[in-house]
Short mmCIF file of C-alpha atoms (C1' of nucleotides) in Angstrom, two decimals:
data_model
loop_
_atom_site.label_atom_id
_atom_site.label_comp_id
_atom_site.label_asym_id
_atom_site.label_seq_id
_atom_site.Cartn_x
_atom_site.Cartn_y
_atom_site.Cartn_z
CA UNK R 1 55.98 -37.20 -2.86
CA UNK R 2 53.59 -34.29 -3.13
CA UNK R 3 50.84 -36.86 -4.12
CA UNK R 4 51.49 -38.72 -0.62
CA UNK R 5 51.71 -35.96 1.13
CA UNK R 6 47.99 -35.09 0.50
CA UNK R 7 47.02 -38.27 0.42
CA UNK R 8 48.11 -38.37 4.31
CA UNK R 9 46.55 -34.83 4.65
CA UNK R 10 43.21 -36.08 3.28
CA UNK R 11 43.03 -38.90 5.82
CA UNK R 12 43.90 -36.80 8.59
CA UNK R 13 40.77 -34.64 7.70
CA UNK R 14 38.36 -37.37 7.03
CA UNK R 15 39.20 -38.43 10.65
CA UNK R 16 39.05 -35.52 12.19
CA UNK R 17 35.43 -34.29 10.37
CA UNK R 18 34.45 -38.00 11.06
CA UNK R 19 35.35 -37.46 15.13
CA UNK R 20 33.26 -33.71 14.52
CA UNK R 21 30.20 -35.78 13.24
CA UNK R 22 30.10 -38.37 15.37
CA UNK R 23 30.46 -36.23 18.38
CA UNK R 24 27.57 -34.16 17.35
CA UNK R 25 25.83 -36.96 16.22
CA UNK R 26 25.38 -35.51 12.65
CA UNK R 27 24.75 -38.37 9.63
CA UNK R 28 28.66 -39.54 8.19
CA UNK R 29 27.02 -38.79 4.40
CA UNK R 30 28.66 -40.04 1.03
CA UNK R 31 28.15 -36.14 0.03
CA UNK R 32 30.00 -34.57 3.02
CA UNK R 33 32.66 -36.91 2.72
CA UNK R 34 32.71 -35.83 -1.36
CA UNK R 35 32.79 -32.35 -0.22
CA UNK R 36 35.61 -32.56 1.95
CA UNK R 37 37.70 -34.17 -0.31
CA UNK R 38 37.04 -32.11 -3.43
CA UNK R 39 38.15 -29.27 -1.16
CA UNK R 40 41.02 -30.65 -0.01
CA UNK R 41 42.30 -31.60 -3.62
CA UNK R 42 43.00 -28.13 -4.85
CA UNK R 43 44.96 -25.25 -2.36
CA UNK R 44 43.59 -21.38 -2.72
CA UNK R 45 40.38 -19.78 -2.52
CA UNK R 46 36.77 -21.05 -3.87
CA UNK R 47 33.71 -19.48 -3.78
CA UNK R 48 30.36 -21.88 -3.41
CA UNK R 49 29.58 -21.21 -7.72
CA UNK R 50 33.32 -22.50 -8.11
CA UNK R 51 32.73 -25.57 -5.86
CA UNK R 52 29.36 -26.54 -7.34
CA UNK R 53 30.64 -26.00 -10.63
CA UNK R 54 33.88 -28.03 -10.28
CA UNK R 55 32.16 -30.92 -8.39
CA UNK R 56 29.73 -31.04 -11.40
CA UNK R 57 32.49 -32.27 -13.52
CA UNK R 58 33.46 -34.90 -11.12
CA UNK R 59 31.10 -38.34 -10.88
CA UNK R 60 29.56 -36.69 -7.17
CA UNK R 61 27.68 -33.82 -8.23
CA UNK R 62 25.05 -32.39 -5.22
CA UNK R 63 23.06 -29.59 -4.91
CA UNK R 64 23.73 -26.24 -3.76
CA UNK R 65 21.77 -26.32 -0.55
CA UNK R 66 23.96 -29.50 0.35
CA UNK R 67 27.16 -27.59 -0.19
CA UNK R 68 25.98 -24.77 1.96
CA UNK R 69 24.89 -26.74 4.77
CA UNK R 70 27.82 -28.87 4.60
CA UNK R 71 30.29 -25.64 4.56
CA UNK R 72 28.58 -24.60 7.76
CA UNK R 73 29.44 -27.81 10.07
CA UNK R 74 33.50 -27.65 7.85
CA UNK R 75 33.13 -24.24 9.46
CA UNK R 76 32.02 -25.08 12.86
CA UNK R 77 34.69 -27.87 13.16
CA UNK R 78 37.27 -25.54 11.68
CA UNK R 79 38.67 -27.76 8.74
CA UNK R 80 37.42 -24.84 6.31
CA UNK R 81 38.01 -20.90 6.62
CA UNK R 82 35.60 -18.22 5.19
CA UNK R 83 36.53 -14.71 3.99
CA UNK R 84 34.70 -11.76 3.06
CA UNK R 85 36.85 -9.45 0.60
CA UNK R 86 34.99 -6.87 -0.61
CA UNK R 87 33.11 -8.23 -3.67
CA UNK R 88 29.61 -9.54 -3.21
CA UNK R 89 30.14 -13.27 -3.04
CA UNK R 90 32.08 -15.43 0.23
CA UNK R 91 35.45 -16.75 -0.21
CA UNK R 92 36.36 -20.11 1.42
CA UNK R 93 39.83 -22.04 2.02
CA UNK R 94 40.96 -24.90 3.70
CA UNK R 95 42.55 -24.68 6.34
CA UNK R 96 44.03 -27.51 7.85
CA UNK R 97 47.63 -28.16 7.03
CA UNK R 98 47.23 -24.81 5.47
CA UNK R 99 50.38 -22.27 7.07
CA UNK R 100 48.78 -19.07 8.05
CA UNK R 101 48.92 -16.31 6.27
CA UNK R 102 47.63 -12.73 5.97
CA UNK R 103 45.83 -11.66 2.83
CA UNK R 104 46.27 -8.88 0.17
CA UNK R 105 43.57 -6.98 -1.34
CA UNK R 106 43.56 -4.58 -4.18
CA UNK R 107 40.97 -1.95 -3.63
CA UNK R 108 41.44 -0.98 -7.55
CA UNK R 109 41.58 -4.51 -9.35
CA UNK R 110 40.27 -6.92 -6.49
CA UNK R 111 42.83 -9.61 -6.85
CA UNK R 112 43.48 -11.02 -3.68
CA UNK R 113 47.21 -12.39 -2.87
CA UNK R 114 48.03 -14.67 0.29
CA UNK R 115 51.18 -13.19 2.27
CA UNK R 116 53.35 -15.95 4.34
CA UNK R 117 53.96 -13.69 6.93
CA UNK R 118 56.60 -14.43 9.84
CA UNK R 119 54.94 -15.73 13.42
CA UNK R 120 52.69 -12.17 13.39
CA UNK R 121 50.58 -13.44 15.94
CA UNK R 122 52.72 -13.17 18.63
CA UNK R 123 52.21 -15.51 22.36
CA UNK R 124 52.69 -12.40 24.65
CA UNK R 125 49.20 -11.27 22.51
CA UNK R 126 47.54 -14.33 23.53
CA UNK R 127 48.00 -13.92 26.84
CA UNK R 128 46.30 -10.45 27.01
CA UNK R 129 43.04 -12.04 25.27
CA UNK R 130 42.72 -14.59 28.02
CA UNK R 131 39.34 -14.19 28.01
CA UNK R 132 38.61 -15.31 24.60
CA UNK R 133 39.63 -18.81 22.98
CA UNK R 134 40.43 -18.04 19.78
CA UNK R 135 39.84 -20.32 16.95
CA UNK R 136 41.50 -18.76 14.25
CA UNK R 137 42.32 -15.15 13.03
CA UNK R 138 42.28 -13.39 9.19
CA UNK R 139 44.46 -10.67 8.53
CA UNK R 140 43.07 -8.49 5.90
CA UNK R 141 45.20 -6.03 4.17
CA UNK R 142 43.56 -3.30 2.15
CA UNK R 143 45.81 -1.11 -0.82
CA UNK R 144 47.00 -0.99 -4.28
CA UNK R 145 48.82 -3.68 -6.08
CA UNK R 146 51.99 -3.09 -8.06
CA UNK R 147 50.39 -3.46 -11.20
CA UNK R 148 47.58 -1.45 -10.24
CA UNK R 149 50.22 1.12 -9.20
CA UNK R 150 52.13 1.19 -12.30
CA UNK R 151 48.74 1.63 -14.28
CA UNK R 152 47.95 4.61 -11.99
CA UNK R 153 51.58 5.85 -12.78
CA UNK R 154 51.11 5.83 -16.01
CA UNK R 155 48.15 7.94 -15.80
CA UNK R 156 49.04 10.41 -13.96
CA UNK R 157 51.76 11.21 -15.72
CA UNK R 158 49.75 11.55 -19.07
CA UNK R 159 47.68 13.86 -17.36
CA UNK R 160 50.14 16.16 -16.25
CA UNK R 161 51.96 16.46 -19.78
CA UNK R 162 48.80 17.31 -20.94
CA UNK R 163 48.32 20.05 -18.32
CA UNK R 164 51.76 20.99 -19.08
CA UNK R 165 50.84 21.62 -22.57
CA UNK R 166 47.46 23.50 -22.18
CA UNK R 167 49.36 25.65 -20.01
CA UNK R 168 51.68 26.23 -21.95
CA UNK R 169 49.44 27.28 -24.66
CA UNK R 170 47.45 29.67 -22.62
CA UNK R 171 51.13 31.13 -21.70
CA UNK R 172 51.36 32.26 -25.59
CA UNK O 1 35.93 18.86 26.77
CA UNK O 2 35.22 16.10 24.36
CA UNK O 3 32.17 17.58 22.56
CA UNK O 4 34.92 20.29 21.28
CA UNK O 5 37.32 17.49 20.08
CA UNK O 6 34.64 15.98 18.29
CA UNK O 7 33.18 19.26 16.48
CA UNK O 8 37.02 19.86 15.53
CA UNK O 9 37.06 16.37 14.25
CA UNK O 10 34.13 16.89 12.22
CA UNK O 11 35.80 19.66 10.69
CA UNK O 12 39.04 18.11 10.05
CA UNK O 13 36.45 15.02 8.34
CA UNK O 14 34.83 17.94 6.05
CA UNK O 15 38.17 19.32 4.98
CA UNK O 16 39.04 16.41 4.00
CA UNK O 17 36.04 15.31 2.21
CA UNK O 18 35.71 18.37 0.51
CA UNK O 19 39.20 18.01 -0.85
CA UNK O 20 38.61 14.94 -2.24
CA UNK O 21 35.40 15.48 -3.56
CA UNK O 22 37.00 18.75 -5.30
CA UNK O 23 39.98 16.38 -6.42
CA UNK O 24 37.53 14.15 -8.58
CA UNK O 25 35.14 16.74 -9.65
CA UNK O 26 31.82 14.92 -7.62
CA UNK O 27 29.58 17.72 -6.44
CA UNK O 28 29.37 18.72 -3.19
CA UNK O 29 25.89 18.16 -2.27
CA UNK O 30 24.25 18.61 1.26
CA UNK O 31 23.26 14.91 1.46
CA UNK O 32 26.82 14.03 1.36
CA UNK O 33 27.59 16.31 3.78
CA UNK O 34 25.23 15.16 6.19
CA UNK O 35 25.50 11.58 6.24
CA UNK O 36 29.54 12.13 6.90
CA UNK O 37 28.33 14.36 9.70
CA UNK O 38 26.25 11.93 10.95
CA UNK O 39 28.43 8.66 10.63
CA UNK O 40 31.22 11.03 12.25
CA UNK O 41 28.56 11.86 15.24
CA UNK O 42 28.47 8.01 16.67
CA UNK O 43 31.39 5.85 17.47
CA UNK O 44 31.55 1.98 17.05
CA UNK O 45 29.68 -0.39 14.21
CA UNK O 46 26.78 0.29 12.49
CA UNK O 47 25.37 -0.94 9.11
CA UNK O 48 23.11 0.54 6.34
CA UNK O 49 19.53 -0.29 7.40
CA UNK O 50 21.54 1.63 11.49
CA UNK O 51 22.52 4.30 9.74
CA UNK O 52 19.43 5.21 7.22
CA UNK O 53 16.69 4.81 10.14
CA UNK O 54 18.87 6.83 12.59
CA UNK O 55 19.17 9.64 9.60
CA UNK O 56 15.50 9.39 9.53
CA UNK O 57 14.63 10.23 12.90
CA UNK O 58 16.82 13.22 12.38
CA UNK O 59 15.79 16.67 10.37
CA UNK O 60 17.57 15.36 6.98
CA UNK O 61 16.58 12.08 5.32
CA UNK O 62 18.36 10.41 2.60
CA UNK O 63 17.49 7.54 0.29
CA UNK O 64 18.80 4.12 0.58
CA UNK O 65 20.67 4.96 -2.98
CA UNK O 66 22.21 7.54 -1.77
CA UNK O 67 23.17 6.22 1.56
CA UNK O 68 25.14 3.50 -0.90
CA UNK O 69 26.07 5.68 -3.36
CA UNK O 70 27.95 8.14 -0.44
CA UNK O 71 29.45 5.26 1.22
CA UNK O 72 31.40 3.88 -1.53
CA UNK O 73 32.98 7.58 -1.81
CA UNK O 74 33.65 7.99 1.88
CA UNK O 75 35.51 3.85 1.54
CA UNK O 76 37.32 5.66 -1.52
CA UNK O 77 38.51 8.40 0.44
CA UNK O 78 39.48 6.41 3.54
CA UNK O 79 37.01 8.20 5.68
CA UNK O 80 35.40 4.95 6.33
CA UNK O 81 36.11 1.37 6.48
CA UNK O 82 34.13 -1.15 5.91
CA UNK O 83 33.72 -4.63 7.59
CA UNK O 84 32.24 -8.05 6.50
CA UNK O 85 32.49 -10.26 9.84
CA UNK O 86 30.30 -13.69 9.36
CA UNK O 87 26.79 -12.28 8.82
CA UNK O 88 24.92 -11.29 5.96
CA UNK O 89 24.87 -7.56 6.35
CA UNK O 90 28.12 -5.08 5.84
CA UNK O 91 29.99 -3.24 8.90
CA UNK O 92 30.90 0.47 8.61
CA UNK O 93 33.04 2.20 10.88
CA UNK O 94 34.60 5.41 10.56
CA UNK O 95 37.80 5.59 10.37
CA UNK O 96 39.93 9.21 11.08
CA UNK O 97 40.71 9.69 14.18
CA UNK O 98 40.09 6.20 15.16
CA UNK O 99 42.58 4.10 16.83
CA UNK O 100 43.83 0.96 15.19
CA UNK O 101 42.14 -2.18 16.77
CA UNK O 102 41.63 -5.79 16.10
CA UNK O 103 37.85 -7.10 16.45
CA UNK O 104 37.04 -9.68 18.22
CA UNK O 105 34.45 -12.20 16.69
CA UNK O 106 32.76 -14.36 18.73
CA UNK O 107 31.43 -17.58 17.00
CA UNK O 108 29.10 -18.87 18.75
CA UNK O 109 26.78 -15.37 19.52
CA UNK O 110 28.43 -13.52 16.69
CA UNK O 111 28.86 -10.26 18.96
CA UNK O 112 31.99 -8.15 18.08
CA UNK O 113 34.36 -6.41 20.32
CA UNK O 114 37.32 -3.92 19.63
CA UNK O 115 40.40 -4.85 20.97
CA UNK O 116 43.55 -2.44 20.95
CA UNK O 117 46.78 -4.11 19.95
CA UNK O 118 49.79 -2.48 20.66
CA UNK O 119 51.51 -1.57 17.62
CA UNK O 120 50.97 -4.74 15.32
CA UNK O 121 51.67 -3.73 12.22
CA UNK O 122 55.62 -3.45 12.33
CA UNK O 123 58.01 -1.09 9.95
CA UNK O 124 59.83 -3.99 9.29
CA UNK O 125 56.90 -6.11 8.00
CA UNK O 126 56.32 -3.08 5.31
CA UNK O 127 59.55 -3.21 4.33
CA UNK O 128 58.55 -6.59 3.01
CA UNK O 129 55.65 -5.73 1.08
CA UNK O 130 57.37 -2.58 -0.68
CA UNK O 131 55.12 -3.69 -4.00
CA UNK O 132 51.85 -3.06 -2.40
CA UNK O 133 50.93 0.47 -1.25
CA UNK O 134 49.00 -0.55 1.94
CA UNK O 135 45.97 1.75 3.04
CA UNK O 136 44.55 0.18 5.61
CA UNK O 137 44.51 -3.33 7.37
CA UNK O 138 41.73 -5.53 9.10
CA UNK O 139 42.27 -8.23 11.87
CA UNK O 140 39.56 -9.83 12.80
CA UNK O 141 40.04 -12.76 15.39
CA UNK O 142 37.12 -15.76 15.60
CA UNK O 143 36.80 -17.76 18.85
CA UNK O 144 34.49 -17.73 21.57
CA UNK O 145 34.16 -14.93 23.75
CA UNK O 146 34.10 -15.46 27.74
CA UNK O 147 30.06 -15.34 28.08
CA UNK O 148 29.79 -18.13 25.75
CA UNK O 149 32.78 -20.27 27.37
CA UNK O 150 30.92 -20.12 31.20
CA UNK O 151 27.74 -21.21 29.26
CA UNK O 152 29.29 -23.90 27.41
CA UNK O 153 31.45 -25.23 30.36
CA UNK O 154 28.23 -25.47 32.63
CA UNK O 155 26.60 -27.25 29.76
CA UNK O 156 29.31 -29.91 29.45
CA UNK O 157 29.18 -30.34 33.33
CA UNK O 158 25.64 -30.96 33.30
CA UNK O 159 26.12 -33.52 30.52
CA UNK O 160 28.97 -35.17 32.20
CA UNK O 161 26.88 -35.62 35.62
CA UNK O 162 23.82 -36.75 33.90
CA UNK O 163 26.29 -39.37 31.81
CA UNK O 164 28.13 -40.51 35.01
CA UNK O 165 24.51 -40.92 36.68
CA UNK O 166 23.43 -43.25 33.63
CA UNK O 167 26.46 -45.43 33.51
CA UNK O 168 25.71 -45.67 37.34
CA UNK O 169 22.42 -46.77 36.46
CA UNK O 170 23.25 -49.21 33.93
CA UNK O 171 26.18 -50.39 36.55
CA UNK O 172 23.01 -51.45 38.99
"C1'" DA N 1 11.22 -47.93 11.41
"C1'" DT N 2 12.72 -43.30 12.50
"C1'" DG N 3 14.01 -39.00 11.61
"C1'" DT N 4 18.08 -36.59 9.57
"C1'" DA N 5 19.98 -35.13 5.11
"C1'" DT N 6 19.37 -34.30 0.28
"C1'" DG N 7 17.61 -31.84 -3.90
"C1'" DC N 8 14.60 -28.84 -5.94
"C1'" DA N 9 12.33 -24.63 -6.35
"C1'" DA N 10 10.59 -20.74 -4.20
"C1'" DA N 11 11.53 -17.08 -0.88
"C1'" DC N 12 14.51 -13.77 1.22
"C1'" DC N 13 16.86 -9.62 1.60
"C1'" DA N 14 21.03 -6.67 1.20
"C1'" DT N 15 22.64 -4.32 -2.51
"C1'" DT N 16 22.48 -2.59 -7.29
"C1'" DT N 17 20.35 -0.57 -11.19
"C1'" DG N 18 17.20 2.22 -14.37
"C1'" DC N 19 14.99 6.26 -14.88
"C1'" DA N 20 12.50 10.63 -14.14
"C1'" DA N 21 13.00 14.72 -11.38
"C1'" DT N 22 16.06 17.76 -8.86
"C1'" DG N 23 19.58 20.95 -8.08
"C1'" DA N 24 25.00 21.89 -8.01
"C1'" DC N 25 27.97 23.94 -11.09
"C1'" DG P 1 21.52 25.27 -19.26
"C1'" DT P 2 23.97 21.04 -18.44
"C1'" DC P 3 24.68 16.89 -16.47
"C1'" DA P 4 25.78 14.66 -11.99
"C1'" DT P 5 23.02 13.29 -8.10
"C1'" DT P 6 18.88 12.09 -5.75
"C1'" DG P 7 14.83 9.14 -4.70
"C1'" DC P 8 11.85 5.68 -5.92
"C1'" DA P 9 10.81 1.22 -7.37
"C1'" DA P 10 12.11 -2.72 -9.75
"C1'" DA P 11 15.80 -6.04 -10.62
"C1'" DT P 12 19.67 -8.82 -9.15
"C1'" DG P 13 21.89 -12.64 -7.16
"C1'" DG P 14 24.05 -15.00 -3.28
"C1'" DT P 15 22.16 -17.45 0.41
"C1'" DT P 16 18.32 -19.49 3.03
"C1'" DT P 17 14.14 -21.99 3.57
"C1'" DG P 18 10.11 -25.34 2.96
"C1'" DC P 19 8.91 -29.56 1.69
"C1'" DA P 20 8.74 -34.16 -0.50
"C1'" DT P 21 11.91 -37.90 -1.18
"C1'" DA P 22 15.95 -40.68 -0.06
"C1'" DC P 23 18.81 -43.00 2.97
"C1'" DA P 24 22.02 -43.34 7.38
"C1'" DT P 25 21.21 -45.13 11.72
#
DNA sequence: ATGTATGCAAACCATTTGCAATGAC
DNA sequence: GTCATTGCAAATGGTTTGCATACAT
């Protein structure tokens, strides 16, 4: 059922980047085509090292400078997403077919969670930004994680015992 | 009027800095001092190579080190937040005493404007992330911004007319 | 046949790192 | 006096670029 499902999903996006190319009169290559379906066959965040790595594995590998340039026109025609979390290196996602969501970030760990959040972005807004067509929006939200938390818990705690005691001791 | 609110702000900034410097036992060095002086003496964007030739012109020059190295506490210490919108370089922006806004990302020229939402962010959304101590939160919304939409609607005009003038051609 | 797209390797450049000298504590 | 911090210069590493080759049109 699942499989089907993305089956359908993959078509759809072959169409649609197929409509993209043709419009712009941009080359329908077997290694954009690859690309686009490797990243449509797993859900979550990849990085370009991930993606070069995993398509490696598979029977299509191509070169980094091919994935870059073909991330830019999945960008332009909005069938991929890119993020900038903190670290160093750019996160991308699908994002056809893919419900929006806001994103967690742990300033102490890093781990990023997605967050189905309710209809957020709400029409009345829209109508306020009538001069600009958006595309798309990210929703970045910065703070500690629960296990992050606990660990910092956990911590301070120890320390104040501790303070406790030397306290104590200077008390006698 | 507003020169005062700003040289109380700045003072308000230091407290606060100081504080947390004190808190984790970093030194309080003049450098540190001065670049939060200096971030908190301009409003809007600006990113390192902005803010280290700006320090230069001024009496007190720092190193690009340090410029990185006071950052990172000033992020830690919420005085300043940091942005990664599509292009290579990092965004800083400080961040007491200024109002929560959305940016607005323009795709096709890249230029960035503030725009202040109403009160996004509702109690009622918190409730729902009780596991994640939130600090902060980014939106940033992509699309194209009005200057870009008049040049791209003239552009497809003048394509259409030169299309409906070859078809006429051929038609002959 | 033409010129765009690919793959490779080199270049780029924001950021990070190592280390000697400085200065906050 | 001690050791964190600074400044300099070199290293790092994700991304971009130049160019010869391949191949979509």
């Amino acid at each position: 059922m699942k499989q089907i499902d993305n089956i359908k999903l993959k078509e759809q996006v072959r169409e649609e980047f197929t409509a993209y190319l043709n419009h712009h009169k941009h080359r329908k290559t077997p290694e954009r085509y690859a690309i686009l379906d490797h990243i449509y066959s797993t859900k979550g965040h990849f990085d370009m090292d991930n993606l070069y790595n995993s398509m490696k594995q598979t029977h299509f590998r191509v070169s980094r400078a091919t994935l870059y340039n073909t991330i830019e026109l999945l960008l332009d025609c909005g069938l991929v997403v890119k993020h900038q979390f903190g670290a160093n290196v750019s996160q991308y996602e699908r994002a056809y077919g893919n419900e929006n969501h806001d994103h967690l970030i742990c300033l102490s760990c890093g781990e990023v969670k997605e967050y189905k959040n309710g209809n957020l972005f709400i029409p009345s807004q829209q109508k306020k930004l009538q001069r600009f067509k958006i595309s798309y929006y990210s929703m970045y939200i910065y703070g500690i994680c629960s296990k992050c938390l606990r660990a910092k818990n956990k911590e301070e705690k120890k320390t104040k015992s501790l303070e406790n005691k030397i306290s104590h001791t200077k008390k006698k």
